[in-house]
Coordinates of C-alpha atoms in Angstrom, one line a residue:
M30 CA 74.9 100.5 126.4
N31 CA 76.6 103.8 127.3
S32 CA 80.0 102.3 126.6
I33 CA 79.2 101.9 122.9
P34 CA 80.4 104.9 120.9
F35 CA 77.5 106.6 119.1
I36 CA 77.8 109.0 116.2
A37 CA 76.0 111.9 117.8
A38 CA 75.0 113.9 114.7
Y39 CA 71.4 113.8 113.7
M40 CA 70.1 112.6 117.1
T41 CA 66.6 113.6 118.1
E42 CA 64.3 112.7 121.0
P43 CA 60.9 111.3 120.0
P44 CA 57.8 113.0 121.6
E45 CA 55.8 111.3 124.3
A46 CA 52.6 111.2 122.2
S47 CA 51.1 107.7 121.6
F48 CA 51.7 106.4 118.1
S49 CA 48.5 104.3 118.4
Q50 CA 46.2 107.1 119.2
T51 CA 43.2 107.6 116.8
V52 CA 44.2 109.6 113.8
P53 CA 41.5 112.0 112.6
K54 CA 40.7 112.3 108.9
P55 CA 43.3 114.8 107.6
D56 CA 42.1 118.1 106.1
A57 CA 44.2 120.1 103.6
Q58 CA 44.8 123.2 105.7
S59 CA 45.9 121.4 108.8
V60 CA 48.4 119.3 106.7
L61 CA 49.7 122.4 104.9
D62 CA 50.3 124.0 108.3
L63 CA 52.3 120.9 109.4
L64 CA 54.2 120.8 106.1
E65 CA 55.2 124.4 106.3
V66 CA 56.7 123.9 109.8
A67 CA 58.5 120.7 108.6
I68 CA 60.0 122.4 105.5
D69 CA 61.2 125.4 107.6
A70 CA 63.0 123.0 109.9
R71 CA 64.9 121.5 106.9
A72 CA 65.9 124.8 105.4
E73 CA 69.6 124.3 106.0
L74 CA 69.5 121.0 104.1
M75 CA 68.5 122.8 100.9
D76 CA 71.4 123.4 98.5
E77 CA 71.5 126.3 96.0
R78 CA 72.1 124.0 93.1
R79 CA 69.1 121.9 93.8
E80 CA 71.1 118.7 93.6
S81 CA 70.5 117.1 97.0
A82 CA 67.9 114.6 98.3
L83 CA 66.0 114.9 101.6
R84 CA 62.7 114.1 103.3
L85 CA 60.5 117.2 103.3
F86 CA 57.8 115.7 105.5
N87 CA 57.6 112.4 107.4
G88 CA 53.9 112.2 108.2
F89 CA 54.3 109.1 110.3
Y90 CA 55.9 111.2 113.0
E91 CA 55.0 114.7 112.0
G92 CA 51.2 114.6 112.1
C93 CA 49.8 112.9 109.0
P94 CA 50.6 109.1 109.0
E95 CA 49.3 108.6 105.5
L96 CA 51.7 111.1 103.9
V97 CA 55.4 111.2 103.2
I98 CA 57.1 113.8 100.9
D99 CA 60.6 113.5 99.5
L100 CA 62.7 115.8 97.4
Y101 CA 65.2 114.5 94.8
A102 CA 67.0 117.4 93.2
R103 CA 64.1 119.3 91.5
T104 CA 61.6 116.4 91.7
A105 CA 59.2 116.0 94.6
I106 CA 57.6 112.6 95.4
I107 CA 54.4 112.3 97.4
F108 CA 53.8 108.9 99.0
N109 CA 50.2 108.2 99.8
Y110 CA 50.0 105.4 102.3
A111 CA 46.2 105.5 102.8
H112 CA 44.4 102.2 102.4
N113 CA 41.7 104.2 100.5
P114 CA 43.9 106.7 98.5
T115 CA 40.9 108.7 97.4
V116 CA 40.4 109.9 101.0
L117 CA 43.7 111.8 100.7
Q118 CA 43.0 113.3 97.2
P119 CA 42.1 116.8 98.4
V120 CA 45.2 116.9 100.6
V121 CA 47.4 115.7 97.8
R122 CA 46.1 118.4 95.4
A123 CA 46.7 121.1 98.1
V124 CA 50.2 119.7 98.8
Q125 CA 51.0 119.7 95.1
E126 CA 50.0 123.3 94.7
Y127 CA 51.9 124.3 97.9
L128 CA 55.1 122.6 96.7
F129 CA 55.1 124.5 93.4
Y130 CA 54.4 127.7 95.4
R131 CA 57.2 127.0 97.9
F132 CA 59.6 125.6 95.3
P133 CA 58.9 127.3 91.9
W134 CA 62.0 125.6 90.5
L135 CA 60.5 122.1 90.7
N136 CA 60.7 120.0 87.5
A137 CA 58.1 117.4 88.5
V138 CA 55.8 116.1 91.2
I139 CA 55.2 112.4 91.4
L140 CA 52.5 110.6 93.4
K141 CA 53.0 107.0 94.6
L142 CA 50.0 105.2 95.9
R143 CA 51.6 102.7 98.2
K144 CA 48.5 100.6 98.9
A145 CA 47.1 100.6 95.3
P146 CA 46.5 97.2 93.6
D147 CA 47.9 98.6 90.4
P148 CA 51.8 98.2 90.3
Q149 CA 52.1 101.3 88.1
Q150 CA 50.3 103.4 90.7
R151 CA 52.6 102.1 93.4
R152 CA 55.7 102.9 91.3
G153 CA 54.3 106.4 90.7
I154 CA 52.6 108.7 88.2
I155 CA 53.7 112.2 87.3
L156 CA 51.1 114.6 88.6
A157 CA 52.7 117.7 87.2
G158 CA 55.8 119.0 85.5
E159 CA 58.1 117.3 83.1
K160 CA 60.5 114.4 83.2
P161 CA 61.8 113.8 86.7
D162 CA 65.4 114.2 87.7
L163 CA 67.7 111.2 87.2
K164 CA 70.6 112.1 89.5
I165 CA 71.3 113.6 92.9
R166 CA 74.4 114.6 94.7
E167 CA 75.2 113.8 98.3
H168 CA 78.5 114.3 100.2
G169 CA 80.0 115.3 96.9
V170 CA 79.1 112.0 95.2
W171 CA 76.7 111.6 92.3
Y172 CA 74.0 108.9 92.4
A173 CA 71.8 107.9 89.5
I174 CA 68.2 107.6 90.4
D175 CA 65.0 106.5 88.7
P176 CA 62.0 107.8 90.8
L177 CA 59.7 105.5 88.9
I178 CA 61.7 102.3 89.2
S179 CA 59.9 100.8 92.2
Q180 CA 57.4 101.7 94.9
D181 CA 60.3 103.4 96.7
A182 CA 62.3 106.1 95.0
G183 CA 65.4 103.9 94.3
F184 CA 67.5 105.7 96.9
Y185 CA 67.1 105.4 100.7
L186 CA 67.4 108.6 102.6
D187 CA 67.6 106.9 106.0
T188 CA 71.1 105.5 105.2
R189 CA 72.7 108.9 104.4
G190 CA 74.9 108.6 107.5
L191 CA 76.0 105.2 106.5
R192 CA 77.0 106.4 103.1
A193 CA 79.1 109.1 104.9
W194 CA 80.7 106.4 107.0
A195 CA 81.5 104.3 103.8
I196 CA 83.2 107.3 102.2
Q197 CA 85.3 107.9 105.3
N198 CA 86.2 104.2 106.0
S199 CA 86.6 102.4 102.6
A200 CA 90.1 103.6 101.5
N201 CA 92.1 100.6 100.1
R202 CA 89.5 98.1 101.2
R203 CA 87.7 95.4 99.4
V204 CA 83.9 95.8 99.9
L205 CA 80.9 93.5 99.4
N206 CA 77.5 95.2 99.2
T207 CA 74.8 92.5 99.7
F208 CA 71.2 93.3 98.9
A209 CA 72.6 96.2 97.0
Y210 CA 69.4 97.5 95.5
T211 CA 70.6 100.5 93.3
G212 CA 74.1 100.2 94.9
S213 CA 74.3 103.5 96.8
L214 CA 76.4 102.1 99.7
G215 CA 78.8 100.5 97.2
V216 CA 79.0 103.8 95.2
A217 CA 79.9 105.6 98.5
A218 CA 82.6 103.0 99.2
R219 CA 84.1 103.5 95.7
A220 CA 84.0 107.3 96.3
G221 CA 85.9 106.6 99.5
G222 CA 88.8 104.9 97.8
A223 CA 87.8 101.2 98.0
I224 CA 90.1 99.1 95.7
Q225 CA 87.2 96.8 94.8
V226 CA 83.4 96.8 95.4
V227 CA 81.2 93.8 94.7
Q228 CA 77.6 94.8 94.3
M229 CA 75.0 92.0 94.8
D230 CA 71.3 92.0 94.0
R231 CA 68.7 89.7 92.4
N232 CA 67.4 92.5 90.2
R233 CA 69.5 93.4 87.2
H234 CA 67.7 96.7 86.6
Y235 CA 68.7 97.9 90.0
L236 CA 72.3 96.9 89.4
N237 CA 72.3 98.8 86.1
L238 CA 71.4 101.9 88.0
A239 CA 74.4 101.3 90.2
K240 CA 76.5 101.2 87.0
A241 CA 75.0 104.5 86.0
S242 CA 76.2 106.0 89.3
Y243 CA 79.7 104.7 88.5
S244 CA 79.6 106.5 85.2
L245 CA 78.4 109.7 86.7
N246 CA 81.5 109.7 89.0
G247 CA 84.0 108.5 86.5
F248 CA 84.5 105.1 88.2
D249 CA 85.6 102.1 86.1
I250 CA 83.0 99.4 85.6
D251 CA 84.1 95.8 86.0
R252 CA 81.1 93.6 85.1
G253 CA 82.5 90.9 87.3
D254 CA 81.8 93.1 90.3
F255 CA 78.1 93.2 89.7
L256 CA 76.5 89.9 90.8
C257 CA 72.9 89.3 89.9
G258 CA 71.1 86.5 91.6
D259 CA 69.8 84.9 94.8
F260 CA 71.6 86.1 98.0
W261 CA 72.0 82.7 99.5
V262 CA 73.4 81.2 96.2
L263 CA 75.8 84.0 95.6
V264 CA 77.2 84.1 99.1
G265 CA 77.7 80.3 98.9
R266 CA 79.6 80.8 95.7
L267 CA 81.9 83.4 97.2
K268 CA 82.6 81.2 100.2
R269 CA 83.6 78.3 97.9
A270 CA 85.8 80.7 96.0
D271 CA 87.5 81.5 99.4
R272 CA 86.8 85.2 99.0
L273 CA 87.3 87.6 101.8
F274 CA 86.3 91.3 102.1
D275 CA 87.5 94.1 104.5
C276 CA 83.9 95.4 104.7
V277 CA 80.5 93.8 104.1
F278 CA 77.2 95.6 104.1
I279 CA 74.0 93.8 104.9
D280 CA 70.8 95.9 104.3
P281 CA 68.1 93.4 103.4
P282 CA 64.4 93.7 103.2
F283 CA 62.7 92.9 106.5
F284 CA 61.2 89.8 104.9
S285 CA 61.8 87.7 101.8
A286 CA 61.9 84.0 100.9
S287 CA 63.2 81.9 98.1
E288 CA 63.8 78.2 97.6
T289 CA 67.3 78.6 99.0
G290 CA 66.7 80.7 102.1
R291 CA 64.6 83.1 104.1
V292 CA 65.2 86.6 105.4
D293 CA 63.2 87.5 108.5
L294 CA 64.5 90.5 110.3
I295 CA 62.0 90.2 113.2
H296 CA 62.2 86.6 114.1
H297 CA 65.6 85.5 112.8
P298 CA 67.8 88.5 111.9
E299 CA 70.9 86.6 112.9
R300 CA 70.6 84.3 109.9
V301 CA 71.8 86.7 107.3
I302 CA 74.6 87.9 109.6
N303 CA 75.9 84.4 110.2
K304 CA 75.6 83.6 106.5
V305 CA 77.9 86.5 105.5
R306 CA 80.2 86.6 108.5
P307 CA 82.7 84.1 107.1
L308 CA 83.4 86.4 104.2
V309 CA 84.8 89.2 106.4
C310 CA 88.5 89.3 106.9
H311 CA 90.3 89.6 110.3
N312 CA 89.6 93.0 111.9
G313 CA 87.2 93.8 109.0
Y314 CA 83.8 95.5 109.3
L315 CA 80.4 93.9 109.1
I316 CA 77.7 96.6 108.8
V317 CA 74.2 95.4 109.6
V318 CA 70.9 97.3 109.0
N319 CA 67.6 96.1 110.4
N320 CA 64.6 98.1 109.3
A321 CA 61.9 96.0 110.9
L322 CA 59.4 98.6 112.3
F323 CA 58.1 96.4 115.2
F324 CA 61.5 95.0 116.3
S325 CA 62.6 97.2 119.2
G326 CA 66.0 98.7 119.5
A327 CA 66.5 96.9 122.8
E328 CA 65.7 93.5 121.3
Y329 CA 68.0 94.1 118.4
M330 CA 70.9 95.2 120.7
S331 CA 70.3 92.1 122.8
L332 CA 70.6 89.9 119.8
L333 CA 73.8 91.7 118.6
E334 CA 75.3 91.4 122.1
K335 CA 74.6 87.6 122.0
L336 CA 76.3 87.3 118.7
C337 CA 79.3 89.2 120.2
A338 CA 79.5 87.0 123.3
S339 CA 82.0 84.6 121.6
G340 CA 84.5 87.5 121.3
Y341 CA 84.7 87.2 117.5
L342 CA 82.3 90.1 116.9
S343 CA 82.2 93.4 118.7
I344 CA 79.9 96.4 118.3
E345 CA 82.1 99.4 117.2
T346 CA 79.5 102.1 116.7
L347 CA 75.8 102.8 115.9
I348 CA 74.9 105.1 113.0
P349 CA 71.8 107.3 113.4
V350 CA 69.2 108.2 110.9
P351 CA 69.3 111.9 109.8
P352 CA 66.7 114.3 111.3
D353 CA 64.8 115.0 108.1
V354 CA 63.8 111.3 108.2
T355 CA 63.2 111.1 111.9
G356 CA 61.5 114.5 112.2
Y357 CA 62.7 117.2 114.6
P358 CA 61.8 117.7 118.3
H359 CA 59.5 120.6 117.5
T360 CA 57.9 119.0 114.4
C361 CA 57.2 115.5 115.7
R362 CA 53.7 114.7 116.9
R363 CA 54.2 111.0 117.7
P364 CA 57.1 108.5 118.3
P365 CA 57.7 105.2 116.4
P366 CA 55.2 102.4 117.3
V367 CA 58.0 100.5 119.0
D368 CA 60.9 102.2 120.9
P369 CA 64.0 102.0 118.7
S370 CA 66.5 103.2 121.4
P371 CA 69.4 103.1 121.7
F372 CA 68.9 103.7 118.0
N373 CA 67.1 106.9 117.0
H374 CA 64.8 105.3 114.3
P375 CA 63.4 101.9 113.4
T376 CA 66.1 101.7 110.7
K377 CA 68.7 100.4 113.1
I378 CA 72.3 100.6 111.8
A379 CA 75.3 99.0 113.6
V380 CA 78.9 98.7 112.6
L381 CA 80.5 95.4 113.9
R382 CA 84.1 94.5 114.0
V383 CA 85.0 90.9 113.1
R384 CA 87.8 88.8 114.6
R385 CA 88.7 85.5 112.9
K386 CA 90.3 82.5 114.5
D387 CA 92.7 82.1 111.6
E388 CA 93.4 85.9 111.5
R389 CA 93.2 85.9 107.7
C390 CA 93.2 89.3 106.2
E391 CA 93.0 88.5 102.4

């Protein structure tokens, strides 16, 4: 394992506390104490223009497993993961007040009840303030966001390092972004000078947000580069068209199923990799993301090494998750439920290099 280059920035060591220990019912003051320490640790990530996005508090690791708080420009999002959301109501009220006290420039605070039966409550309700922000800036690139588009915020903070990699490694390349969601990895590739980026997702609303990001950055929009449909069908179509890409991103949900195929990142993560692999040109990149919480890093590395045994794939580097998402050594109270090492978080990101028998490059 030590022979594999690892991008060292953002690395943290998880604490020794047991993730499975009994969690006491949270009280407002204890959570506010934890939140203050967490926000102080992230002070250097705050930008004066209030344009960036970051995780203010990751309660899974920082002391309150039912609570996660993100900041998108001037909009704060509170995620309530409690099975009975009312248990956390006093805490949420106190957190809301504290956020406005700590950040008086906030435009809005949104609450998402992740376990609620009502889809609208899962997507979020505005607790206070006005219309939420609709764009953020990261690494000098603008991204359109819609904080109420889904139960997530429409923009994944744990792949910030991967977007930086895309900006640095996409010049003059043809890129395919599968499971694109709102297209942030493809937007980063365009910002990095990619000559073509194909964005693929089954939800047209998400792809429209990717187009909005293009407009924010002044990128030309070619409708033919936005493919809406089933992953398995679209990949088959690209294969039949004999398309090749210099770089392919695979960041799927940990489980999904359709009539044409199944994504299962715990039991069969190799399926999506093998499906897409023929689309990568000789010496091209295949970037794979596995966010299965209970799939250990050692197991995933073992699987990747088996895929590489033929010599036609090799592991080039691992990209860590940033510290505002993982928590910091002095803010963490518990590690992930399953050891993610050699990755630093259950979102496991690996850059693979592809070698083809036919050595085709285009």
